[in-house]
mmCIF file with all atom_site columns, C-alpha atoms in Angstrom:
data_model
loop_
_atom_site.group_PDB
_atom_site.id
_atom_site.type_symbol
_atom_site.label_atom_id
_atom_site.label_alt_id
_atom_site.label_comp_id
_atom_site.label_asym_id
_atom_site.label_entity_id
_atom_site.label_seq_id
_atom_site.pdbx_PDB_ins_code
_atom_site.Cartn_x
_atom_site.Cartn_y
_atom_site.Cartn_z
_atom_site.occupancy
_atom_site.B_iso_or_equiv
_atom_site.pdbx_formal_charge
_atom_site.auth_seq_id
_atom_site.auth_comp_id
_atom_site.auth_asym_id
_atom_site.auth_atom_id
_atom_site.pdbx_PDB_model_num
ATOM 1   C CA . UNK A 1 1   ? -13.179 33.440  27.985 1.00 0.00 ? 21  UNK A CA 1
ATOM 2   C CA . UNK A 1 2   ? -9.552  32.640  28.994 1.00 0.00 ? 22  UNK A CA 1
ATOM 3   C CA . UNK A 1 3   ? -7.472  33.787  25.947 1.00 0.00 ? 23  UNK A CA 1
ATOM 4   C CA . UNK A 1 4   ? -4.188  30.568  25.929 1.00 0.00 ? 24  UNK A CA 1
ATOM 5   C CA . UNK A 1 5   ? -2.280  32.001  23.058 1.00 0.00 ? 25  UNK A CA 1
ATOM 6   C CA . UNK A 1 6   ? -1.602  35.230  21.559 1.00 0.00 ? 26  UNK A CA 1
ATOM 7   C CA . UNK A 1 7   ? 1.837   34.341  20.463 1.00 0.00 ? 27  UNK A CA 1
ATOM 8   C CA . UNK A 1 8   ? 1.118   35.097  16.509 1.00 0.00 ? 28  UNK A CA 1
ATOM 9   C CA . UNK A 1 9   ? -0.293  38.144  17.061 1.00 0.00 ? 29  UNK A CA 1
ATOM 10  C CA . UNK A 1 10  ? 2.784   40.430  15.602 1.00 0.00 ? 30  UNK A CA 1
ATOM 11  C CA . UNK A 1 11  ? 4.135   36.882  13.975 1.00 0.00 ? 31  UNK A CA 1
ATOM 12  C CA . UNK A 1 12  ? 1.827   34.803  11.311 1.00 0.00 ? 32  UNK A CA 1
ATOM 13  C CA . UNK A 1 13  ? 1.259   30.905  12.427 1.00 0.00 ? 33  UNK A CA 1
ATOM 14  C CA . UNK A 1 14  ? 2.091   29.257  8.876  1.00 0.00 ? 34  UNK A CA 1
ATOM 15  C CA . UNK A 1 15  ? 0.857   25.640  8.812  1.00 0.00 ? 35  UNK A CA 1
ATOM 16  C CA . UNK A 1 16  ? -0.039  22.911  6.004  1.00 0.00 ? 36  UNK A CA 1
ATOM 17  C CA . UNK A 1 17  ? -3.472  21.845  5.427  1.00 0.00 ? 37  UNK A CA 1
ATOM 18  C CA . UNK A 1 18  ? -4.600  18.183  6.164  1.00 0.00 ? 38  UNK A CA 1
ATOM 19  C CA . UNK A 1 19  ? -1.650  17.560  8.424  1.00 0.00 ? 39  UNK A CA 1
ATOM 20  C CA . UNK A 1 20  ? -3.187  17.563  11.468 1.00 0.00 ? 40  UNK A CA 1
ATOM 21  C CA . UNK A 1 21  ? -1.150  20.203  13.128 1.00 0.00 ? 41  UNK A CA 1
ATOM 22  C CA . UNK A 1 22  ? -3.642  22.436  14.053 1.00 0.00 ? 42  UNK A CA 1
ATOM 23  C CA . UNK A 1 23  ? -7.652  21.299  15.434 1.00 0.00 ? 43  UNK A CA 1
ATOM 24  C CA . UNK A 1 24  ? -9.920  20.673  12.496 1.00 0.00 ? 44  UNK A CA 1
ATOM 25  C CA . UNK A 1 25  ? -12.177 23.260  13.140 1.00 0.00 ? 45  UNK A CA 1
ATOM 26  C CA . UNK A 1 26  ? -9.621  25.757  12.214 1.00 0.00 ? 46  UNK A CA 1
ATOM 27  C CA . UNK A 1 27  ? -8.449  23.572  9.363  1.00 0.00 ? 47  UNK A CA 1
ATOM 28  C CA . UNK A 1 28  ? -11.812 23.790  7.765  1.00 0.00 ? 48  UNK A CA 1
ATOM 29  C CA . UNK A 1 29  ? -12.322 27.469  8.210  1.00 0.00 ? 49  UNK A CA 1
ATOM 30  C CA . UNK A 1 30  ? -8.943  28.383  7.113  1.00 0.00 ? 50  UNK A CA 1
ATOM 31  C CA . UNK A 1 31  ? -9.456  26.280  3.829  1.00 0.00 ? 51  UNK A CA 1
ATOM 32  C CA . UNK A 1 32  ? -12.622 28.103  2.853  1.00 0.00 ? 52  UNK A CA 1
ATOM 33  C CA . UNK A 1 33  ? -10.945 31.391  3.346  1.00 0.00 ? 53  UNK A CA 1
ATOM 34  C CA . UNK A 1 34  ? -9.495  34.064  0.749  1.00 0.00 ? 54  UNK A CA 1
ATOM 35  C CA . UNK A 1 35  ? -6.070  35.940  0.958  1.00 0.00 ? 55  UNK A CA 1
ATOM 36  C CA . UNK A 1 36  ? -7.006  38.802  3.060  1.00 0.00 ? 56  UNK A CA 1
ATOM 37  C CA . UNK A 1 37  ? -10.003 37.395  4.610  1.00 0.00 ? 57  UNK A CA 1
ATOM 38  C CA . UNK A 1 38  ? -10.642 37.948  8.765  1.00 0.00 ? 58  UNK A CA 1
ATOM 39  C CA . UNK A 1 39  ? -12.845 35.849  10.479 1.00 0.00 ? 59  UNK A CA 1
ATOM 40  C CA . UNK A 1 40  ? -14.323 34.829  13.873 1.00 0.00 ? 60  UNK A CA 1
ATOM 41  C CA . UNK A 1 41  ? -13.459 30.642  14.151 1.00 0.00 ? 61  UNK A CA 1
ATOM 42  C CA . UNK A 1 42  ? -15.590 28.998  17.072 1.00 0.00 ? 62  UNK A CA 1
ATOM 43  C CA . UNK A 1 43  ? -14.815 25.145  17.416 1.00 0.00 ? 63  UNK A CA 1
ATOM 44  C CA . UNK A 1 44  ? -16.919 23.084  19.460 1.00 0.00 ? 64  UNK A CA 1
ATOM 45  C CA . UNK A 1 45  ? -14.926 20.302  21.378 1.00 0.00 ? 65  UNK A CA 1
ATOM 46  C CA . UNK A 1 46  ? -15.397 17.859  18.536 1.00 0.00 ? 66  UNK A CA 1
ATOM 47  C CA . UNK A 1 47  ? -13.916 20.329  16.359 1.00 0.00 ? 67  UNK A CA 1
ATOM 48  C CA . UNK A 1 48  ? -11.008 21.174  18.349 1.00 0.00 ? 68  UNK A CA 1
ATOM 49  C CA . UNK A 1 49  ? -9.613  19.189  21.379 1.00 0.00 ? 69  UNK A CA 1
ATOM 50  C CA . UNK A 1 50  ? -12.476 16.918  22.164 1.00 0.00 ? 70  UNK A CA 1
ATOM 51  C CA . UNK A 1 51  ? -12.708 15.338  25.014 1.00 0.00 ? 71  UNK A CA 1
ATOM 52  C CA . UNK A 1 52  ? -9.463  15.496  26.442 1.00 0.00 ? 72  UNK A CA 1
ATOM 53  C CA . UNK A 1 53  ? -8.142  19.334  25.754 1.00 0.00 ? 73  UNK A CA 1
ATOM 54  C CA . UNK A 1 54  ? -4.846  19.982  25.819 1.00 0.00 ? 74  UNK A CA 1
ATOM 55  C CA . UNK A 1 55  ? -3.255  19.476  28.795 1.00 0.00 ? 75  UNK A CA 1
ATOM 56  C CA . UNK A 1 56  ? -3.373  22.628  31.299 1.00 0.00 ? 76  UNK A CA 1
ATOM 57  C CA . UNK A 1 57  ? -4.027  25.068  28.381 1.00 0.00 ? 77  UNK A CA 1
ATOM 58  C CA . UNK A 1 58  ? -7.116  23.898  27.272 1.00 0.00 ? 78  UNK A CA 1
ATOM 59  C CA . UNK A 1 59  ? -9.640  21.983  29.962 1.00 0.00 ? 79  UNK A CA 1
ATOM 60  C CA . UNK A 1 60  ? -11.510 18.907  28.286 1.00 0.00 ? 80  UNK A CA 1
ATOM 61  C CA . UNK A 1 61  ? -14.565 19.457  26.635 1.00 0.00 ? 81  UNK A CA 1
ATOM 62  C CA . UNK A 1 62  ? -13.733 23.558  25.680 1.00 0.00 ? 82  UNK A CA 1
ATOM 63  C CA . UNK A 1 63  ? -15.409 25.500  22.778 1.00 0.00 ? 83  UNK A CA 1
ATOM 64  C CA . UNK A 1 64  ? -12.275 27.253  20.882 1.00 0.00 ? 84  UNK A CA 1
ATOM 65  C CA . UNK A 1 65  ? -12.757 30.810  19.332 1.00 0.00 ? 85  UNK A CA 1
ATOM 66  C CA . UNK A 1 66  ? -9.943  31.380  17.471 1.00 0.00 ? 86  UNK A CA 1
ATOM 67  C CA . UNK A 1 67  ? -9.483  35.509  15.436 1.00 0.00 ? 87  UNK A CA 1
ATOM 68  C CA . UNK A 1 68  ? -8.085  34.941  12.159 1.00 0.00 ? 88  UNK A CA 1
ATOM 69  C CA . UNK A 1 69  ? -6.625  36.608  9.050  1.00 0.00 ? 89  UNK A CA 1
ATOM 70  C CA . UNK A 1 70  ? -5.672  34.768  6.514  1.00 0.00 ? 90  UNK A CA 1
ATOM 71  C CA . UNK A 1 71  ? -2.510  36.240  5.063  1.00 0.00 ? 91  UNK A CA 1
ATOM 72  C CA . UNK A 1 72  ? -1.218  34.206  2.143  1.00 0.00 ? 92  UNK A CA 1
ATOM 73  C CA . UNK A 1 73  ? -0.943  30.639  0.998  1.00 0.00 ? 93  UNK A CA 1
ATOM 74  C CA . UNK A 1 74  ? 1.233   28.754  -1.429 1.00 0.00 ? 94  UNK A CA 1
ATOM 75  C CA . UNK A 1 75  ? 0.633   25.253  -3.173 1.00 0.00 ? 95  UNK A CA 1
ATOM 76  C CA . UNK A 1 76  ? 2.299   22.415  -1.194 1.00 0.00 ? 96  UNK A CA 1
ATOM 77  C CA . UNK A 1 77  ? 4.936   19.776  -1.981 1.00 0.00 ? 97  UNK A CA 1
ATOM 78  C CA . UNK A 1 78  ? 4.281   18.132  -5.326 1.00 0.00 ? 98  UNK A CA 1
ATOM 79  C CA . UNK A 1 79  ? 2.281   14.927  -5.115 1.00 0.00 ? 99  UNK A CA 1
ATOM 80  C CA . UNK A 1 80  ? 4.409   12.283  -7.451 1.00 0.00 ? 100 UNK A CA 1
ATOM 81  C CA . UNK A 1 81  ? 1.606   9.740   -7.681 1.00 0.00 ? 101 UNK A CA 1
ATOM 82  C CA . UNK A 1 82  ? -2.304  9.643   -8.718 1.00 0.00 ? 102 UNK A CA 1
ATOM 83  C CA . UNK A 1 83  ? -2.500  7.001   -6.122 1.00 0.00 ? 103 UNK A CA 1
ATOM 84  C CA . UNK A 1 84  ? -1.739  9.261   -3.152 1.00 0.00 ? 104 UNK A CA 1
ATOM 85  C CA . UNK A 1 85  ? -2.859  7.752   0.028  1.00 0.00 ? 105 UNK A CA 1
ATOM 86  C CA . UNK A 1 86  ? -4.182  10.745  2.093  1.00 0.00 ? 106 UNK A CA 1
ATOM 87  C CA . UNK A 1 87  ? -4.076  9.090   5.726  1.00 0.00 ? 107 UNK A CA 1
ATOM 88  C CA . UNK A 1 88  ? -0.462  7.739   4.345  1.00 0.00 ? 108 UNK A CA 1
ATOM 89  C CA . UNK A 1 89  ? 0.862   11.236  3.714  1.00 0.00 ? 109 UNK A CA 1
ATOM 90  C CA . UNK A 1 90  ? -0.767  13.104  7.075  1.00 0.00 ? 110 UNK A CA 1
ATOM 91  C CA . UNK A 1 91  ? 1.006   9.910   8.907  1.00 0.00 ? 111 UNK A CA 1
ATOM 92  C CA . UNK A 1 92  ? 3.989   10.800  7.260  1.00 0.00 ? 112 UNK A CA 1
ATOM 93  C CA . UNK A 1 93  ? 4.379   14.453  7.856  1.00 0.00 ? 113 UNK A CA 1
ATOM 94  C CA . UNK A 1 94  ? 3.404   13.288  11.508 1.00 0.00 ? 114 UNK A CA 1
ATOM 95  C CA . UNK A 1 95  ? 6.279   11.238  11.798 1.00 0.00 ? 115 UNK A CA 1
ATOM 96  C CA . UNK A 1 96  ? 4.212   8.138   12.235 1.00 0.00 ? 116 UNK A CA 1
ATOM 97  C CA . UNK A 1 97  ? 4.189   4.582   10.677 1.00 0.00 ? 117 UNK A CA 1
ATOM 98  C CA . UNK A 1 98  ? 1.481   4.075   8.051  1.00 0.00 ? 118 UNK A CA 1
ATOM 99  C CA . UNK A 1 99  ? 1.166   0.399   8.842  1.00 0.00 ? 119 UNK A CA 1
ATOM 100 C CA . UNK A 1 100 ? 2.976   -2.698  9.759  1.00 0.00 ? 120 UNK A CA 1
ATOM 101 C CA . UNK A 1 101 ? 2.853   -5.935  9.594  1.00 0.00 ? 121 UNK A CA 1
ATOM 102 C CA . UNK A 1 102 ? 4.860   -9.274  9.566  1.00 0.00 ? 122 UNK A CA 1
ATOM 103 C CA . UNK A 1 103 ? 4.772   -12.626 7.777  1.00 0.00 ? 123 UNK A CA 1
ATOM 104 C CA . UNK A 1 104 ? 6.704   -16.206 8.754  1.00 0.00 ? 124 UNK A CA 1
ATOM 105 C CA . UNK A 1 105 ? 9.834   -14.405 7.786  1.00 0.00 ? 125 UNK A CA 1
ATOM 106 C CA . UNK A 1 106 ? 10.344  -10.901 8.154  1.00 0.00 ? 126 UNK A CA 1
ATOM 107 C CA . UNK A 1 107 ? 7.713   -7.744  9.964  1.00 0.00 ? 127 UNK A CA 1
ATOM 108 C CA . UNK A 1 108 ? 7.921   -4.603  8.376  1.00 0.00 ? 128 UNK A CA 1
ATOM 109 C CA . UNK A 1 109 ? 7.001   -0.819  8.832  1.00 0.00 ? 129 UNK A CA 1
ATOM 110 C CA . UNK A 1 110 ? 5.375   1.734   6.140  1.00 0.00 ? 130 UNK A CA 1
ATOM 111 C CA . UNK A 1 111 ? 6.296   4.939   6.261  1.00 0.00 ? 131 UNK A CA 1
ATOM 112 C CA . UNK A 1 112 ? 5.345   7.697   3.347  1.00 0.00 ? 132 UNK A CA 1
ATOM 113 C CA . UNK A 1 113 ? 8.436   7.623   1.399  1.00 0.00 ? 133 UNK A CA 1
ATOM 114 C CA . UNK A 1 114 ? 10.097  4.324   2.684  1.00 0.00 ? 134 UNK A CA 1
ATOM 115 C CA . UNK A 1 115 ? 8.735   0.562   3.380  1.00 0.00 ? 135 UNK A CA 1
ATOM 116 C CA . UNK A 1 116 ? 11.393  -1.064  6.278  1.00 0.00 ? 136 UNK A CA 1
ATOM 117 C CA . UNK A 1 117 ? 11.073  -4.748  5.824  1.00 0.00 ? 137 UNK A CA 1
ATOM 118 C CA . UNK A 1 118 ? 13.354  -6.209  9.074  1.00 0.00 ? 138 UNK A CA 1
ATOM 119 C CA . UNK A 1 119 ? 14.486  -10.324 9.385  1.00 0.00 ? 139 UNK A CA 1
ATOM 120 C CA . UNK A 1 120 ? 16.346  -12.058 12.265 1.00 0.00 ? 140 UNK A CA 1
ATOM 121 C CA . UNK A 1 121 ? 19.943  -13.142 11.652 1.00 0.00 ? 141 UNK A CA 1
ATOM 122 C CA . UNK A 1 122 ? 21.664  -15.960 12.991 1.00 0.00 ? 142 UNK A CA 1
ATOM 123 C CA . UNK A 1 123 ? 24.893  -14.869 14.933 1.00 0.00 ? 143 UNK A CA 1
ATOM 124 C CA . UNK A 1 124 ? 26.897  -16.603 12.822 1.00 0.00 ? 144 UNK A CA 1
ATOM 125 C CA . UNK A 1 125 ? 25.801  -14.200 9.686  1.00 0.00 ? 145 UNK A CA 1
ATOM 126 C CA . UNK A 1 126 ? 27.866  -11.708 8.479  1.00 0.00 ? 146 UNK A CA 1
ATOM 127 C CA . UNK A 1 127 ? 27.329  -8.864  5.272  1.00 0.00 ? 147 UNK A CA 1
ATOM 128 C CA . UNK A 1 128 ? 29.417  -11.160 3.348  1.00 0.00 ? 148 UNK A CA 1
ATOM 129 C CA . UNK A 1 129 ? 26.606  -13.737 3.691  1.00 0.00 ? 149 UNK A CA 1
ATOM 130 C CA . UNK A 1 130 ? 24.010  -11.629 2.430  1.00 0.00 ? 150 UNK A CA 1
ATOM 131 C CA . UNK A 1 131 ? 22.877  -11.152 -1.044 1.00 0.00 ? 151 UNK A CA 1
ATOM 132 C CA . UNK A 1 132 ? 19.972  -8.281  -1.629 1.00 0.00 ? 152 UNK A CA 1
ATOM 133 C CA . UNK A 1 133 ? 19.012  -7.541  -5.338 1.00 0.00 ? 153 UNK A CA 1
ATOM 134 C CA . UNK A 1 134 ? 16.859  -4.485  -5.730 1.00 0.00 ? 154 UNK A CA 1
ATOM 135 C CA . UNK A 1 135 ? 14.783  -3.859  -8.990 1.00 0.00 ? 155 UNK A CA 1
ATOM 136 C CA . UNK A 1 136 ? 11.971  -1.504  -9.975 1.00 0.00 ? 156 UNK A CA 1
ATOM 137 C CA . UNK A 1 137 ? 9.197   -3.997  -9.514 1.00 0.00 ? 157 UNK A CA 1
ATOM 138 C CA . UNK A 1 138 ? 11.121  -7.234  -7.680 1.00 0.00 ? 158 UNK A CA 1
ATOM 139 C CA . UNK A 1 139 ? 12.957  -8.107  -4.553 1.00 0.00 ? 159 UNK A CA 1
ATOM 140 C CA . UNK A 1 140 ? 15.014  -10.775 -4.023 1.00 0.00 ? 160 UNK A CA 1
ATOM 141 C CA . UNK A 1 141 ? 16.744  -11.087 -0.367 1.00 0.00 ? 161 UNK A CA 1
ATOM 142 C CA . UNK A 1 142 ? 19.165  -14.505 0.491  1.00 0.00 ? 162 UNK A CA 1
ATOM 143 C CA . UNK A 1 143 ? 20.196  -14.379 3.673  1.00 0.00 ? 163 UNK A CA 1
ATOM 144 C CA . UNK A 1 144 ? 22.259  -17.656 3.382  1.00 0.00 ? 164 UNK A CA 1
ATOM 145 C CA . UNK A 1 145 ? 22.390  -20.778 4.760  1.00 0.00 ? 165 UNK A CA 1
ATOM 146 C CA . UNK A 1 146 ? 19.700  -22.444 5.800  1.00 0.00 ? 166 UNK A CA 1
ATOM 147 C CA . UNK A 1 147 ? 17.314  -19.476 5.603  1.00 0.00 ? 167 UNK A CA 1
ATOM 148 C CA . UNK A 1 148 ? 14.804  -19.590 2.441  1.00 0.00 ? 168 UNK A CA 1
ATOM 149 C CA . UNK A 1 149 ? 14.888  -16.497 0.330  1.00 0.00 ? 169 UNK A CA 1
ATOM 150 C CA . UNK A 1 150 ? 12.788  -13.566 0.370  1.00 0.00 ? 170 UNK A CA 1
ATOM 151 C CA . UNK A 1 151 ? 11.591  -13.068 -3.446 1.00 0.00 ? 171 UNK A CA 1
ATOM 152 C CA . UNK A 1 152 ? 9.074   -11.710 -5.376 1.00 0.00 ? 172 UNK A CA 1
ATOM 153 C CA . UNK A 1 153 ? 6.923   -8.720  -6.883 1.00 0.00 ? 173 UNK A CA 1
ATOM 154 C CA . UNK A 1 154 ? 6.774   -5.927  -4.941 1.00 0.00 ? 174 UNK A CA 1
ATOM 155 C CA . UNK A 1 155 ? 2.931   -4.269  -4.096 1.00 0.00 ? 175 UNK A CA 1
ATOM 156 C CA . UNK A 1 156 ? 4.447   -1.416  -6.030 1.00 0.00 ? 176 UNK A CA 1
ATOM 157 C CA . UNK A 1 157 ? 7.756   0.416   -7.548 1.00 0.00 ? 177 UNK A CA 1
ATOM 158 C CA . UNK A 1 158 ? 10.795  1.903   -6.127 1.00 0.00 ? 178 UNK A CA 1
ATOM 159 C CA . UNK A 1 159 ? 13.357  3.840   -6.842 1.00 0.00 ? 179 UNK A CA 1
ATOM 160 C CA . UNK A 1 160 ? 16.048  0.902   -6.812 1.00 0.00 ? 180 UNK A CA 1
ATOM 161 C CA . UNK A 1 161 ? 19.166  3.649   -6.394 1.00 0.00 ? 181 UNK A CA 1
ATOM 162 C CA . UNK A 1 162 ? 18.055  4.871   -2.943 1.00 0.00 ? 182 UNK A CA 1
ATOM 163 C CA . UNK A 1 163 ? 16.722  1.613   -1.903 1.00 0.00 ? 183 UNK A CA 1
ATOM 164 C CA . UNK A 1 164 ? 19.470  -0.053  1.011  1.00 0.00 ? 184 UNK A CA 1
ATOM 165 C CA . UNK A 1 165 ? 20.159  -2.656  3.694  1.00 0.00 ? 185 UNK A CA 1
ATOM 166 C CA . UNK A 1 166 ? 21.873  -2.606  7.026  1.00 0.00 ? 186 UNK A CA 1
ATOM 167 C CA . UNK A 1 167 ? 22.668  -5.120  9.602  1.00 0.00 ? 187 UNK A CA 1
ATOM 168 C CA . UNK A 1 168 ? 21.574  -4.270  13.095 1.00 0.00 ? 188 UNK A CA 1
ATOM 169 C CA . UNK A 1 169 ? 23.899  -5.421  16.031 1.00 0.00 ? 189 UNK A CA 1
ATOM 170 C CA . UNK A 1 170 ? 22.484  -3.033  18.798 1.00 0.00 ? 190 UNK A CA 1
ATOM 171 C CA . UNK A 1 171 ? 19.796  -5.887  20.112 1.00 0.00 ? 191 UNK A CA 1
ATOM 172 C CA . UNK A 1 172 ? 20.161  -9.095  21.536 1.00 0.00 ? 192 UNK A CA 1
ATOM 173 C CA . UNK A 1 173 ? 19.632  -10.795 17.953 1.00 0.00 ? 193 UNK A CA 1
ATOM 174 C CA . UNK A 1 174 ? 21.183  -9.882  14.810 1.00 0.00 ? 194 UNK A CA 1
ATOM 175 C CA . UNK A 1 175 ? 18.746  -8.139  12.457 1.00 0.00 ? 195 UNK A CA 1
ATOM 176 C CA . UNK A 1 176 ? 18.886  -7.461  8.557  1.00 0.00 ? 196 UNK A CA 1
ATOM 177 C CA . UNK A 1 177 ? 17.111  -4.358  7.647  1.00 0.00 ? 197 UNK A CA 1
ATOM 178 C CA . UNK A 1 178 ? 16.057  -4.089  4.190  1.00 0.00 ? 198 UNK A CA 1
ATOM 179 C CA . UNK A 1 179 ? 14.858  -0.285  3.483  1.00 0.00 ? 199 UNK A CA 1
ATOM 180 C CA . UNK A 1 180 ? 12.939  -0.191  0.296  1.00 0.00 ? 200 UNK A CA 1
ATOM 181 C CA . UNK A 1 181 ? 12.149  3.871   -1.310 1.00 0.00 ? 201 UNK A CA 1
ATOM 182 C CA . UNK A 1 182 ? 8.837   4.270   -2.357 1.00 0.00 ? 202 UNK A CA 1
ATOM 183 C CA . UNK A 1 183 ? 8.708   5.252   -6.221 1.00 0.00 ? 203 UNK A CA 1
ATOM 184 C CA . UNK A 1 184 ? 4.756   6.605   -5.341 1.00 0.00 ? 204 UNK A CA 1
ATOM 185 C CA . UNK A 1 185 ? 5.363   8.996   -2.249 1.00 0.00 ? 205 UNK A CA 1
ATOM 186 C CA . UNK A 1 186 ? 2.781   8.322   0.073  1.00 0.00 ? 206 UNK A CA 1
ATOM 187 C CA . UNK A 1 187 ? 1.202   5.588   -1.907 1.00 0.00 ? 207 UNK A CA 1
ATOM 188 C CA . UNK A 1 188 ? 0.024   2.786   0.979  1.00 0.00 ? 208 UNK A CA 1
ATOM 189 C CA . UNK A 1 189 ? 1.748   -0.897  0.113  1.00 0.00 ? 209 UNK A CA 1
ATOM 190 C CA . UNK A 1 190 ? 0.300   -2.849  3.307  1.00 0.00 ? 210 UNK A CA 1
ATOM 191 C CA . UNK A 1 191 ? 2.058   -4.863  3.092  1.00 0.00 ? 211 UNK A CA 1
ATOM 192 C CA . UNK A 1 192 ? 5.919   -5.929  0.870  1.00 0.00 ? 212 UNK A CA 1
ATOM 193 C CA . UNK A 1 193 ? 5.303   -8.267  -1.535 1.00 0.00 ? 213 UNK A CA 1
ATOM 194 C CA . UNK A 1 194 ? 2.396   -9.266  -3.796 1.00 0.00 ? 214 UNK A CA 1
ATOM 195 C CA . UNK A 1 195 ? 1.943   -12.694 -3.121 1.00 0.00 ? 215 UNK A CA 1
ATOM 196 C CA . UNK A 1 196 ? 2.052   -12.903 0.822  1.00 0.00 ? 216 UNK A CA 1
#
C-alpha cells in the first residue's frame, strides 16, 4: 500500500482519547493497549475515513493499517461533574457548539464550559439600561423599557464570578450577550432556563 504519513516515526503522535482527533479504529486499538505494547492497526473504511477519505491523502472508501507502539499515557483533565455529558465534552475539545436553541426572547449557544444566551437591543439601549443579576441557581436579565424580563431557574449551576455580559455593536442590530460559566464542565443544559 501507499504509506501517507511517517511523520512520527522519530517523534511520538500524543493525542486524547474520545476526542475525535484521530479515526476510531485507532482510538479503539490504542485504548486496549499497554505501555510498551506494538501492534499492527488495520481500519476498515468505517473505522477510519469512511466514505469520503481524507482529501488527496486518503482516497474514499481506504482500509488504514496503521504500526503502533504505545509509549506512555497519563490520566486526562479532571472531570468536575458526575453528570458529564460525553458528546458535550468531545464537542467541546472540538471547538464546536453542543446545542442551540432560541425561545420568543433570546437564542442561545452551549458550549462545554459556557452557555451564550444572546437578545436583540433596541438602538436606543445603552449598558446603563441594562440590569443582569447572576446567582448560583437563578438569572434575572431586564433589559429596560418595554422589553419583559428574562428570569428564572437556571437548568443547572454556575459559577456566578466568571459569569458576564457584553453588548454587541458590530451587526446591524444591537445585541446583549449574556455569557453564563458552567459550574458542571461539560454537563449538557439544552436549553437556559427551567421553565421554557
Amino acid at each position: 500500500g501507499t504509506v501517507f504519513d511517517e511523520s512520527h516515526r522519530e517523534e511520538p503522535f500524543e493525542f486524547q482519547l474520545n476526542a475525535g482527533t484521530v479515526v476510531e479504529g485507532l482510538q479503539l486499538a490504542v485504548e486496549n493497549m499497554a505501555v510498551g505494547e506494538r501492534a499492527i492497526v488495520r481500519c476498515e473504511p468505517k473505522w477510519a475515513y469512511g466514505e469520503l477519505g481524507a482529501g488527496d491523502v486518503v482516497p474514499k472508501r481506504t482500509t488504514i493499517t496503521y504500526e503502533i507502539e504505545l509509549l506512555s499515557w497519563r490520566d486526562g483533565p479532571e472531570v468536575e461533574s458526575d453528570d458529564l455529558d460525553l458528546e458535550t465534552y468531545k464537542s467541546s475539545l472540538q471547538g464546536k457548539q453542543v446545542a442551540k436553541g432560541s425561545t420568543a426572547h433570546y437564542s442561545w449557544s452551549e458550549g462545554g464550559e459556557e452557555l451564550t444566551l444572546t437578545m436583540e437591543l433596541r438602538d436606543n439601549q445603552r449598558s446603563k439600561d441594562i440590569s443582569v443579576e447572576f446567582k448560583a441557581s437563578t438569572l434575572r436579565i431586564d433589559a429596560g423599557g418595554d422589553t419583559a424580563p428574562v428570569q428564572g431557574k437556571l437548568r443547572a449551576k454556575v459559577r456566578p464570578d466568571d459569569c458576564y455580559w457584553i453588548i454587541d455593536t458590530d451587526g446591524d442590530v444591537p445585541l446583549l450577550q449574556v455569557t453564563l460559566a458552567k459550574k458542571g464542565v461539560f454537563q449538557r443544559w439544552n436549553g437556559v432556563l427551567r421553565d421554557e
